[in-house]
CSV table of C-alpha atoms and ligand atoms in Angstrom, one decimal:
chain,number,residue,atom,x,y,z
A,7,MET,CA,0.4,0.4,0.1
A,8,ARG,CA,1.5,3.4,-1.0
A,9,ILE,CA,0.4,6.5,0.2
A,10,LEU,CA,1.2,10.0,-0.1
A,11,VAL,CA,0.7,12.6,2.1
A,12,VAL,CA,1.5,16.4,0.6
A,13,GLY,CA,1.5,19.2,2.8
A,14,GLY,CA,4.4,18.8,6.1
A,15,GLY,CA,2.6,21.1,8.7
A,16,THR,CA,0.9,19.9,12.2
A,17,GLY,CA,-1.8,18.1,10.1
A,18,GLY,CA,0.4,16.5,7.8
A,19,THR,CA,3.4,15.4,10.1
A,20,ILE,CA,1.0,14.1,12.4
A,21,VAL,CA,-0.9,12.2,9.7
A,22,ALA,CA,3.1,10.7,8.8
A,23,ASN,CA,4.4,9.9,12.5
A,24,ASN,CA,1.4,8.5,13.8
A,25,LEU,CA,0.8,6.1,10.7
A,26,ALA,CA,4.3,4.7,10.8
A,27,ARG,CA,4.5,3.6,14.1
A,28,ARG,CA,0.1,1.9,13.1
A,29,LEU,CA,2.6,0.4,9.9
A,30,ALA,CA,6.4,0.1,11.0
A,31,PRO,CA,5.2,-3.7,10.8
A,32,GLU,CA,4.0,-2.8,7.1
A,33,ILE,CA,6.1,-0.8,6.4
A,34,ARG,CA,10.2,-3.4,7.5
A,35,ALA,CA,8.2,-5.8,5.3
A,36,ARG,CA,7.3,-3.9,2.5
A,37,LYS,CA,3.6,-4.0,2.3
A,38,ALA,CA,3.3,0.1,3.2
A,39,ARG,CA,5.2,2.0,2.8
A,40,ILE,CA,4.5,6.4,3.6
A,41,THR,CA,6.0,9.1,1.0
A,42,LEU,CA,5.3,12.3,1.8
A,43,LEU,CA,5.8,16.1,0.8
A,44,SER,CA,6.8,19.7,1.0
A,45,ALA,CA,6.6,22.5,-0.2
A,46,SER,CA,9.5,23.4,2.6
A,47,ASP,CA,12.4,21.7,4.3
A,48,GLN,CA,10.9,23.5,7.9
A,49,HIS,CA,7.9,22.9,10.2
A,50,MET,CA,6.8,26.2,11.9
A,51,TYR,CA,5.1,26.6,14.6
A,52,GLN,CA,2.7,29.2,13.3
A,53,PRO,CA,1.3,30.6,16.8
A,54,GLY,CA,4.8,31.9,17.8
A,55,LEU,CA,4.2,34.7,15.4
A,56,LEU,CA,1.7,36.5,18.1
A,57,TYR,CA,4.1,36.2,20.1
A,58,VAL,CA,6.6,37.2,18.3
A,59,ALA,CA,4.2,40.3,17.1
A,60,PHE,CA,4.3,41.2,20.8
A,61,GLY,CA,8.3,40.7,21.9
A,62,GLN,CA,8.0,37.9,23.7
A,63,MET,CA,9.6,35.1,21.1
A,64,MET,CA,11.9,35.9,18.7
A,65,PRO,CA,11.2,34.4,14.7
A,66,ASP,CA,13.9,31.4,15.0
A,67,GLU,CA,12.4,29.6,18.1
A,68,LEU,CA,9.1,28.7,15.3
A,69,TYR,CA,10.9,26.5,13.3
A,70,ARG,CA,12.9,23.6,13.1
A,71,ASP,CA,13.9,21.0,10.3
A,72,GLU,CA,11.2,18.7,9.8
A,73,ALA,CA,13.6,16.1,8.3
A,74,SER,CA,14.5,15.9,12.3
A,75,LEU,CA,10.6,15.6,13.4
A,76,LEU,CA,10.1,12.6,11.3
A,77,GLU,CA,9.4,8.7,12.2
A,78,THR,CA,12.7,6.8,10.7
A,79,GLY,CA,10.2,5.2,7.7
A,80,ILE,CA,9.0,7.8,6.4
A,81,LYS,CA,10.7,8.7,2.8
A,82,PHE,CA,10.7,13.0,3.2
A,83,HIS,CA,11.4,14.9,-0.1
A,84,VAL,CA,11.0,18.9,-0.1
A,85,ASP,CA,9.2,18.7,-3.8
A,86,PRO,CA,6.2,21.2,-4.0
A,87,VAL,CA,2.8,19.3,-5.5
A,88,GLU,CA,1.6,21.2,-8.9
A,89,LYS,CA,-0.5,19.1,-10.9
A,90,PHE,CA,-3.4,16.0,-8.7
A,91,GLU,CA,-4.3,14.0,-11.1
A,92,LEU,CA,-7.1,11.8,-9.3
A,93,ASP,CA,-8.9,9.4,-11.6
A,94,GLN,CA,-4.9,8.0,-11.9
A,95,ASN,CA,-3.7,8.2,-7.7
A,96,ARG,CA,-1.2,9.4,-8.8
A,97,VAL,CA,0.6,14.1,-7.8
A,98,ARG,CA,3.0,15.9,-10.3
A,99,THR,CA,5.7,17.8,-8.4
A,100,LYS,CA,8.1,20.9,-9.6
A,101,SER,CA,10.5,19.0,-9.8
A,102,GLY,CA,9.2,16.3,-12.3
A,103,GLU,CA,8.3,13.3,-10.2
A,104,VAL,CA,5.7,10.9,-10.4
A,105,TYR,CA,4.3,9.9,-7.1
A,106,ASP,CA,1.4,7.2,-7.2
A,107,TYR,CA,-0.4,6.2,-4.5
A,108,ASP,CA,-2.5,3.9,-3.1
A,109,ILE,CA,-4.2,6.5,-0.7
A,110,LEU,CA,-3.5,10.1,-0.7
A,111,VAL,CA,-3.3,12.7,2.1
A,112,ILE,CA,-3.5,16.2,1.3
A,113,ALA,CA,-2.6,18.3,4.0
A,114,THR,CA,-0.9,21.8,2.0
A,115,GLY,CA,-2.7,24.2,4.5
A,116,SER,CA,-4.5,28.0,3.7
A,117,ARG,CA,-3.5,30.8,2.8
A,118,THR,CA,-3.4,34.5,4.0
A,119,MET,CA,-5.4,37.2,0.5
A,120,SER,CA,-4.7,40.4,2.4
A,121,ARG,CA,-4.8,41.7,-1.4
A,122,GLU,CA,-8.5,40.8,-1.5
A,123,VAL,CA,-9.2,44.1,-0.1
A,124,PRO,CA,-8.2,47.5,-1.4
A,125,GLY,CA,-5.7,49.3,0.9
A,126,LEU,CA,-5.0,46.9,3.7
A,127,GLN,CA,-1.9,45.6,2.4
A,128,GLU,CA,-1.0,48.8,2.6
A,129,GLY,CA,-2.3,49.7,5.9
A,130,ALA,CA,-2.4,47.0,8.4
A,131,GLU,CA,-0.2,45.8,10.6
A,132,THR,CA,-0.7,42.4,11.0
A,133,PHE,CA,1.2,39.1,12.0
A,134,TYR,CA,-0.4,36.4,10.5
A,135,THR,CA,3.3,35.7,8.9
A,136,GLU,CA,6.6,36.0,10.2
A,137,LYS,CA,7.5,39.4,9.1
A,138,GLY,CA,4.5,41.2,9.6
A,139,ALA,CA,5.4,40.0,13.1
A,140,VAL,CA,7.7,41.5,13.7
A,141,LYS,CA,7.1,44.3,11.7
A,142,MET,CA,3.6,44.6,13.6
A,143,PHE,CA,6.5,44.5,16.8
A,144,LYS,CA,8.4,47.2,15.4
A,145,SER,CA,5.3,50.2,14.7
A,146,LEU,CA,3.7,49.2,17.7
A,147,ARG,CA,7.5,49.7,20.2
A,148,ASN,CA,7.3,53.6,18.3
A,149,PHE,CA,3.3,53.9,19.1
A,150,GLN,CA,3.1,56.8,21.4
A,151,GLY,CA,0.0,56.6,21.6
A,152,GLY,CA,-4.0,56.9,19.4
A,153,LYS,CA,-6.1,54.9,17.9
A,154,VAL,CA,-6.2,50.8,17.0
A,155,ALA,CA,-8.8,49.3,15.2
A,156,ILE,CA,-8.7,44.9,14.7
A,157,VAL,CA,-10.7,44.2,12.1
A,158,VAL,CA,-11.6,39.9,11.0
A,159,GLY,CA,-11.3,38.8,7.3
A,160,VAL,CA,-14.0,35.8,7.1
A,161,PRO,CA,-12.8,33.4,6.1
A,162,HIS,CA,-10.0,32.6,8.6
A,163,LYS,CA,-8.3,30.7,10.5
A,164,CYS,CA,-7.4,31.1,13.9
A,165,PRO,CA,-10.1,32.1,14.8
A,166,ILE,CA,-9.3,32.6,18.3
A,167,ALA,CA,-6.7,35.4,17.3
A,168,PRO,CA,-8.8,38.2,17.8
A,169,VAL,CA,-9.8,38.0,20.9
A,170,GLU,CA,-6.7,37.4,21.7
A,171,VAL,CA,-4.2,40.3,20.0
A,172,THR,CA,-6.7,42.7,21.4
A,173,PHE,CA,-5.9,41.6,25.0
A,174,ALA,CA,-1.9,41.3,24.4
A,175,LEU,CA,-2.5,45.2,22.6
A,176,HIS,CA,-4.5,46.4,26.2
A,177,ASP,CA,-1.6,44.4,28.3
A,178,TYR,CA,1.0,45.8,26.5
A,179,PHE,CA,-0.1,49.2,26.1
A,180,LYS,CA,-0.1,49.1,29.3
A,181,MET,CA,2.5,47.9,30.1
A,182,ARG,CA,4.4,50.8,28.2
A,183,GLY,CA,2.2,53.0,31.4
A,184,ILE,CA,0.4,54.8,27.9
A,185,ARG,CA,-3.6,52.8,28.0
A,186,ASP,CA,-4.8,55.8,28.7
A,187,LYS,CA,-3.5,57.7,24.8
A,188,VAL,CA,-5.2,54.4,23.7
A,189,GLU,CA,-8.1,53.8,21.8
A,190,ILE,CA,-8.9,50.2,21.1
A,191,LYS,CA,-11.5,49.5,19.0
A,192,TYR,CA,-11.9,45.8,18.1
A,193,HIS,CA,-14.3,45.6,14.9
A,194,TYR,CA,-16.1,41.9,14.6
A,195,PRO,CA,-17.9,40.0,10.8
A,196,ILE,CA,-20.4,38.3,13.1
A,197,ASN,CA,-23.4,40.0,14.9
A,198,ARG,CA,-21.6,38.9,18.3
A,199,ILE,CA,-17.9,39.5,19.4
A,200,HIS,CA,-16.8,36.4,18.8
A,201,SER,CA,-18.4,33.0,16.8
A,202,ILE,CA,-18.5,31.4,19.9
A,203,GLU,CA,-21.7,32.3,22.0
A,204,ASN,CA,-19.6,31.5,25.2
A,205,VAL,CA,-16.7,33.3,23.9
A,206,ALA,CA,-18.6,36.0,22.8
A,207,ILE,CA,-20.7,35.8,26.6
A,208,TRP,CA,-17.6,35.4,28.4
A,209,ALA,CA,-14.6,38.2,26.7
A,210,LYS,CA,-18.2,40.5,26.5
A,211,PRO,CA,-17.4,41.8,29.7
A,212,GLU,CA,-13.9,41.8,30.5
A,213,PHE,CA,-13.8,44.6,26.6
A,214,GLU,CA,-16.1,46.2,29.5
A,215,ARG,CA,-13.7,46.4,32.3
A,216,MET,CA,-10.5,46.2,30.3
A,217,GLY,CA,-11.7,49.5,28.0
A,218,ILE,CA,-11.8,48.4,24.7
A,219,LYS,CA,-14.8,48.8,22.8
A,220,TYR,CA,-15.9,47.1,19.9
A,221,GLU,CA,-18.7,46.8,16.8
A,222,THR,CA,-20.1,44.2,15.3
A,223,LEU,CA,-21.7,43.8,12.1
A,224,PHE,CA,-18.0,44.9,10.0
A,225,ASN,CA,-17.3,43.5,7.0
A,226,VAL,CA,-13.5,44.8,6.3
A,227,ASP,CA,-14.3,46.4,2.2
A,228,GLU,CA,-11.7,49.0,2.2
A,229,VAL,CA,-8.8,50.4,3.3
A,230,ASP,CA,-8.5,54.4,2.7
A,231,VAL,CA,-4.2,54.3,3.6
A,232,GLU,CA,-3.5,58.1,2.9
A,233,ASN,CA,-6.1,59.5,4.4
A,234,LYS,CA,-6.3,56.1,7.4
A,235,VAL,CA,-9.2,54.7,7.6
A,236,VAL,CA,-11.2,51.6,7.8
A,237,LYS,CA,-15.0,50.7,5.0
A,238,SER,CA,-17.2,48.3,5.8
A,239,MET,CA,-19.5,46.6,3.6
A,240,GLU,CA,-22.2,47.1,6.1
A,241,GLY,CA,-21.4,50.9,5.5
A,242,SER,CA,-19.4,52.0,8.6
A,243,GLU,CA,-16.3,53.2,8.8
A,244,TYR,CA,-13.4,53.9,11.3
A,245,LYS,CA,-10.1,57.0,11.5
A,246,PHE,CA,-7.3,54.9,13.1
A,247,ASP,CA,-3.5,55.0,14.0
A,248,MET,CA,-2.2,51.3,13.8
A,249,LEU,CA,-4.6,48.9,12.4
A,250,VAL,CA,-3.9,44.9,13.1
A,251,SER,CA,-5.9,43.2,10.8
A,252,ILE,CA,-6.6,39.7,10.8
A,253,PRO,CA,-6.8,38.5,7.3
A,254,GLU,CA,-9.6,36.5,5.0
A,255,HIS,CA,-7.9,33.1,4.2
A,256,HIS,CA,-8.2,30.7,1.1
A,257,GLY,CA,-6.4,27.6,0.4
A,258,MET,CA,-3.2,27.1,-1.0
A,259,GLU,CA,-3.9,27.7,-4.8
A,260,VAL,CA,-2.0,24.3,-5.7
A,261,ILE,CA,-5.9,23.8,-5.1
A,262,GLU,CA,-7.8,25.8,-6.5
A,263,LYS,CA,-5.6,25.6,-10.1
A,264,ASN,CA,-6.2,22.0,-9.7
A,265,LYS,CA,-10.4,22.4,-9.0
A,266,LEU,CA,-10.3,20.9,-5.7
A,267,GLY,CA,-12.0,23.1,-4.5
A,268,GLN,CA,-13.7,27.4,-4.4
A,269,ASN,CA,-11.1,29.3,-3.0
A,270,GLY,CA,-8.4,26.4,-2.2
A,271,TRP,CA,-11.2,24.9,0.1
A,272,ILE,CA,-11.9,21.1,-0.6
A,273,PRO,CA,-15.3,18.9,0.1
A,274,THR,CA,-15.0,17.2,2.7
A,275,ASP,CA,-16.7,14.3,4.1
A,276,ARG,CA,-16.9,15.9,7.3
A,277,TYR,CA,-17.2,12.2,9.9
A,278,GLN,CA,-15.3,10.2,7.9
A,279,LEU,CA,-12.1,13.4,6.1
A,280,THR,CA,-12.8,12.3,2.6
A,281,MET,CA,-12.8,13.8,-0.4
A,282,ASP,CA,-16.2,14.5,-1.4
A,283,GLY,CA,-16.6,12.0,-4.5
A,284,HIS,CA,-12.8,10.3,-3.6
A,285,ASP,CA,-13.0,7.7,-1.7
A,286,ASN,CA,-9.3,7.3,-0.9
A,287,VAL,CA,-8.1,11.1,-1.3
A,288,TYR,CA,-8.1,12.0,2.8
A,289,VAL,CA,-7.9,15.7,3.9
A,290,VAL,CA,-6.7,17.6,6.9
A,291,GLY,CA,-6.5,20.5,9.0
A,292,ASP,CA,-7.0,24.1,7.0
A,293,THR,CA,-7.1,22.6,3.2
A,294,THR,CA,-10.3,21.5,4.6
A,295,ASN,CA,-13.9,22.9,4.0
A,296,LEU,CA,-15.0,21.8,7.3
A,297,PRO,CA,-17.3,23.9,9.3
A,298,VAL,CA,-15.2,23.5,11.7
A,299,SER,CA,-11.7,26.0,13.6
A,300,LYS,CA,-9.5,25.8,11.2
A,301,THR,CA,-7.0,25.5,14.1
A,302,GLY,CA,-3.4,23.2,14.9
A,303,SER,CA,-6.3,22.0,17.3
A,304,ALA,CA,-8.2,20.5,15.2
A,305,ALA,CA,-5.6,19.7,12.1
A,306,HIS,CA,-3.7,17.8,15.0
A,307,PHE,CA,-7.5,15.6,16.1
A,308,GLU,CA,-8.1,14.8,12.8
A,309,ALA,CA,-5.1,14.1,12.1
A,310,GLU,CA,-5.3,10.6,14.5
A,311,VAL,CA,-8.6,9.6,13.3
A,312,ILE,CA,-7.5,9.6,9.2
A,313,ALA,CA,-4.7,7.7,10.5
A,314,GLU,CA,-6.0,5.5,12.1
A,315,ASN,CA,-8.8,4.7,9.9
A,316,ILE,CA,-5.5,4.5,7.2
A,317,ALA,CA,-3.3,2.0,9.2
A,318,SER,CA,-7.1,-0.3,9.8
A,319,ILE,CA,-8.2,0.1,5.9
A,320,VAL,CA,-4.1,-1.5,5.3
A,321,LYS,CA,-5.0,-4.3,8.0
A,322,ILE,CA,-8.3,-5.0,7.5
A,323,GLY,CA,-9.7,-3.6,4.7
A,324,THR,CA,-11.0,-1.3,6.7
A,325,PRO,CA,-11.8,2.3,8.7
A,326,VAL,CA,-12.5,2.2,12.1
A,327,THR,CA,-13.4,5.3,13.5
A,328,GLU,CA,-15.1,9.3,12.7
A,329,TYR,CA,-14.3,12.9,13.3
A,330,ASP,CA,-16.8,14.1,16.3
A,331,GLY,CA,-15.7,18.2,15.5
A,332,LYS,CA,-13.3,18.0,18.0
A,333,VAL,CA,-11.7,21.7,18.8
A,334,TYR,CA,-9.8,22.3,21.3
A,335,CYS,CA,-8.1,26.1,22.1
A,336,PHE,CA,-5.4,27.9,24.9
A,337,ILE,CA,-6.9,31.5,24.4
A,338,GLU,CA,-4.9,34.3,26.0
A,339,ALA,CA,-6.5,37.2,27.8
A,340,GLY,CA,-3.0,39.3,28.1
A,341,ARG,CA,0.2,39.1,29.0
A,342,ASP,CA,-0.1,36.5,32.0
A,343,LYS,CA,-3.7,34.9,32.2
A,344,ALA,CA,-5.4,32.3,30.0
A,345,THR,CA,-8.4,29.9,29.6
A,346,TYR,CA,-9.3,27.3,27.4
A,347,ALA,CA,-12.4,26.3,24.5
A,348,MET,CA,-12.8,22.9,24.6
A,349,PHE,CA,-16.3,22.3,21.6
A,350,ASP,CA,-17.1,19.4,18.9
A,351,TYR,CA,-19.8,18.9,16.1
A,352,LEU,CA,-22.1,18.6,19.5
A,353,ASN,CA,-21.2,20.4,23.0
A,354,PRO,CA,-20.8,23.9,22.8
A,355,PRO,CA,-17.6,25.1,24.9
A,356,ASN,CA,-17.6,26.0,28.6
A,357,LEU,CA,-15.7,29.1,29.7
A,358,ARG,CA,-13.8,29.0,32.7
A,359,ALA,CA,-12.4,32.7,34.3
A,360,ALA,CA,-9.0,33.1,33.3
A,361,ASN,CA,-6.1,32.3,35.5
A,362,LYS,CA,-2.5,32.1,35.6
A,363,PRO,CA,-1.6,28.4,35.5
A,364,MET,CA,-3.8,28.0,32.5
A,365,HIS,CA,-0.9,31.0,30.6
A,366,TRP,CA,1.7,29.2,31.8
A,367,PHE,CA,0.6,25.9,30.4
A,368,LYS,CA,0.2,27.3,27.1
A,369,MET,CA,4.1,28.4,27.0
A,370,SER,CA,4.8,25.5,28.2
A,371,TYR,CA,2.4,23.4,25.1
A,372,ASN,CA,4.5,25.9,22.9
A,373,LYS,CA,7.5,23.7,23.6
A,374,MET,CA,5.9,21.1,23.3
A,375,TYR,CA,4.9,21.9,20.3
A,376,TRP,CA,7.4,19.5,18.9
A,377,THR,CA,6.3,16.6,20.5
A,378,THR,CA,2.4,16.8,19.6
A,379,VAL,CA,4.2,17.1,15.8
A,380,ARG,CA,6.5,14.0,16.1
A,381,GLY,CA,3.0,12.4,17.9
A,382,LEU,CA,4.1,11.9,20.6
A,383,LEU,CA,2.1,13.9,22.8
B,11,MET,CA,-27.4,31.2,-15.2
B,12,SER,CA,-28.1,32.2,-11.1
B,13,GLU,CA,-27.5,28.4,-8.3
B,14,THR,CA,-28.9,27.4,-5.0
B,15,LYS,CA,-26.3,26.3,-3.5
B,16,ILE,CA,-26.3,24.4,-0.1
B,17,ILE,CA,-24.5,25.4,3.0
B,18,ASP,CA,-24.6,22.7,5.8
B,19,ALA,CA,-23.2,24.2,8.7
B,20,CYS,CA,-25.5,22.3,10.9
B,21,ASN,CA,-24.1,21.3,14.5
B,22,THR,CA,-21.0,23.7,14.1
B,23,TYR,CA,-20.1,26.3,17.3
B,24,CYS,CA,-16.7,27.5,15.4
B,25,PRO,CA,-16.5,29.1,13.0
B,26,GLY,CA,-20.9,28.5,12.9
B,27,PRO,CA,-23.1,29.4,10.6
B,28,LEU,CA,-23.6,33.1,10.1
B,29,MET,CA,-20.0,32.8,9.3
B,30,GLU,CA,-20.3,30.0,6.9
B,31,LEU,CA,-22.0,31.7,4.5
B,32,ILE,CA,-20.6,34.6,4.9
B,33,THR,CA,-17.8,33.1,3.6
B,34,TYR,CA,-19.9,31.7,0.6
B,35,MET,CA,-20.8,34.1,0.4
B,36,LYS,CA,-18.0,36.5,-0.6
B,37,GLN,CA,-17.6,33.2,-2.7
B,38,ALA,CA,-21.1,33.6,-5.1
B,39,ASP,CA,-21.4,35.2,-8.4
B,40,VAL,CA,-24.3,38.2,-8.1
B,41,GLY,CA,-28.0,36.8,-8.1
B,42,ASP,CA,-26.4,33.9,-6.7
B,43,THR,CA,-28.6,32.4,-3.9
B,44,LEU,CA,-27.2,30.0,-1.3
B,45,GLU,CA,-29.4,28.1,0.7
B,46,LEU,CA,-28.3,28.2,5.0
B,47,LEU,CA,-28.9,24.9,6.4
B,48,SER,CA,-28.5,25.8,10.5
B,49,THR,CA,-29.2,24.0,13.5
B,50,ASP,CA,-28.5,27.0,15.6
B,51,SER,CA,-31.7,29.3,16.8
B,52,GLY,CA,-30.0,32.0,16.9
B,53,THR,CA,-29.5,32.3,13.3
B,54,ALA,CA,-33.0,32.5,12.7
B,55,ASN,CA,-32.6,36.4,13.8
B,56,ASP,CA,-28.2,36.9,12.3
B,57,VAL,CA,-28.7,36.2,9.2
B,58,PRO,CA,-32.0,39.2,8.3
B,59,GLU,CA,-30.4,40.9,10.7
B,60,TRP,CA,-26.7,40.6,8.0
B,61,VAL,CA,-28.2,40.3,5.3
B,62,ASN,CA,-30.8,43.6,5.7
B,63,LYS,CA,-27.1,45.8,6.6
B,64,ILE,CA,-25.1,44.9,3.7
B,65,GLY,CA,-28.8,45.5,0.6
B,66,HIS,CA,-28.8,41.3,0.3
B,67,GLU,CA,-32.8,40.0,-0.4
B,68,MET,CA,-34.2,37.9,1.9
B,69,GLY,CA,-35.7,34.9,0.5
B,70,SER,CA,-37.7,31.9,2.6
B,71,SER,CA,-36.8,31.2,6.0
B,72,GLU,CA,-38.8,27.8,7.8
B,73,LYS,CA,-38.0,24.9,10.0
B,74,VAL,CA,-38.4,21.8,8.8
B,75,GLY,CA,-37.2,19.1,11.4
B,76,ASP,CA,-34.8,20.9,14.0
B,77,ILE,CA,-32.9,22.4,11.0
B,78,TRP,CA,-33.1,25.5,9.8
B,79,HIS,CA,-33.2,26.2,6.1
B,80,ILE,CA,-33.2,30.4,5.5
B,81,LYS,CA,-32.6,31.2,1.5
B,82,VAL,CA,-30.2,34.5,0.6
B,83,ARG,CA,-29.3,36.2,-2.6
B,84,LYS,CA,-27.2,38.5,-3.3
B,85,ALA,CA,-27.6,40.8,-5.1
B,86,LYS,CA,-24.5,43.0,-4.7
C,21,LIG,C1,-0.5,33.6,14.4
C,21,LIG,C2,-0.8,31.9,14.2
C,21,LIG,C3,-2.1,32.5,15.4
C,21,LIG,C4,-2.4,31.2,15.7
C,21,LIG,N1,-2.7,30.3,16.4
C,21,LIG,C5,-3.1,28.9,16.6
C,21,LIG,C6,-4.1,28.5,18.2
C,21,LIG,O1,-4.1,29.4,19.5
C,21,LIG,N2,-4.2,27.1,17.9
C,21,LIG,C7,-4.0,26.2,16.7
C,21,LIG,O2,-4.5,24.9,17.6
C,21,LIG,N3,-4.1,27.2,15.6
C,21,LIG,C8,-3.5,28.1,15.9
C,21,LIG,N4,-3.0,28.6,15.2
C,21,LIG,C9,-3.2,27.5,12.9
C,21,LIG,C10,-2.7,27.0,12.5
C,21,LIG,O3,-1.3,27.3,13.0
C,21,LIG,C11,-2.7,25.9,10.8
C,21,LIG,O4,-4.3,25.7,12.5
C,21,LIG,C12,-2.2,24.7,11.4
C,21,LIG,O5,-0.7,24.5,11.2
C,21,LIG,C13,-2.5,23.9,10.3
C,21,LIG,O6,-1.5,23.5,10.1
C,21,LIG,P1,-2.7,21.6,8.4
C,21,LIG,O7,-1.4,20.8,8.3
C,21,LIG,O8,-3.7,22.4,7.9
C,21,LIG,O9,-1.3,23.8,7.2
C,21,LIG,P2,0.2,24.4,7.3
C,21,LIG,O10,0.6,23.4,9.0
C,21,LIG,O11,0.1,25.3,7.1
C,21,LIG,O12,1.2,23.2,6.4
C,21,LIG,C14,0.8,23.8,5.7
C,21,LIG,C15,2.1,22.2,4.3
C,21,LIG,O13,1.5,22.5,2.9
C,21,LIG,C16,2.8,22.5,2.9
C,21,LIG,N5,2.7,22.7,1.9
C,21,LIG,C17,2.2,23.9,0.7
C,21,LIG,N6,1.7,23.5,-0.4
C,21,LIG,C18,2.5,22.6,-0.4
C,21,LIG,C19,3.0,21.7,-2.3
C,21,LIG,N7,2.1,22.3,-2.7
C,21,LIG,N8,3.0,20.6,-2.1
C,21,LIG,C20,3.7,20.3,-1.3
C,21,LIG,N9,3.0,20.4,0.0
C,21,LIG,C21,2.4,22.2,0.5
C,21,LIG,C22,3.4,23.8,3.7
C,21,LIG,O14,5.4,24.0,3.6
C,21,LIG,C23,3.3,22.8,4.9
C,21,LIG,O15,4.2,22.4,6.0
C,21,LIG,C24,-3.0,30.2,14.5
C,21,LIG,C25,-1.9,29.5,13.6
C,21,LIG,C26,-1.7,31.8,12.7
C,21,LIG,C27,-1.3,32.0,11.3
């Protein structure tokens, strides 16, 4: 059985490692082969970007060599896929190689699309890329006071990030002793301050206590860079001194170009995690079109289901389990407090008050991530 | 030609039905109708509020069993 994993980020790496351990006897007996193709030899811990934007982590702390994270049985090549030929069960890569497979796992992630909104790329800070996060920190350091606006594109990965960055801004300006010179205004696309109702119920009094203003039903339409005004599709506008954007995301261009899914989101069965119409193609992480948060956490839980099912297909010819929509998100509520949201398709999260131990748990997780992707945790 | 696309946002807490509708509305062409399926009781109020504010057109909105079926036409 030839298993091909495309994408060496959170989802792809966990699938490959988990499978390599489950299929160790079959790999030794040459009855199974796992190949991982990625676009980079580096693996980035993306949640660390939020800390880079506030000077709490350095960019080099976010990277590991992908090869160092992989089980020995996995054949790893840095050679991005350019063509998916699903009817022939093969892909073609940038180097011209052809990889045939029996089972394919697509884990190519998502990308920011700031350019979809006129003026956003030039007019806003964003911590969703390494370059952006470093630039945002430098701007924050130089900021002496004024109006800071947070705007949120749809859809976006890490749905908790909008509230986290807002709390972090409040604490950062407080730490610098200039909070009274800063107006922070949070703008959110739907009619409450977070998509998860219990997060909205928890965050609203926190915002009010911290003097953070907010406006809902605000979908960014345009940024007037010269006059520093952000306008919404709903017809309102806000004049800012600094604009922080959580940009809209799409799946990768290669997914769109190969017509696997509009805007790069692949139609995926929400329980089996197979691509619609292709039972031997699994989809994991951000690139699914599932109504599930685009998070490393969702990618992790999905990856475990996929690995268990592929291993059981190899061993007994049938999948054995289903994804239940599970997601676990830490929520940093400033520089020294955090809480978390755990939910699945059927059960909403119950939020506890933010506390210090949870923050230190998240700080430890920032290091433990590397054991998680190895599949050891 | 315009078409009706079904968006299954049943049993989802995040991103949730209205966020899903906004995502697919951006991908749709003017004149397309989207039918949002939702098990969240708030959706029946949340969707018209956004649709009216932004200037799209509400179609039918009905509950069949436990599921809300809400039609919205992209007007601009
Ligand atoms: C600022 C920020 C904060 C975040 N905070 C959190 C958080 O607190 N908690 C949380 O759970 N998640 C968080 N996330 C989200 C999380 O990082 C992503 O959801 C997760 O990495 C998705 O995993 P993935 O495997 O789908 O994609 P990725 O991890 O992005 O991996 C995609 C991989 O595909 C490869 N690839 C791309 N194109 C090709 C190709 N053509 N051929 C082969 N390979 C290809 C890439 O090189 C990459 O290795 C955050 C993200 C950001 C940016």
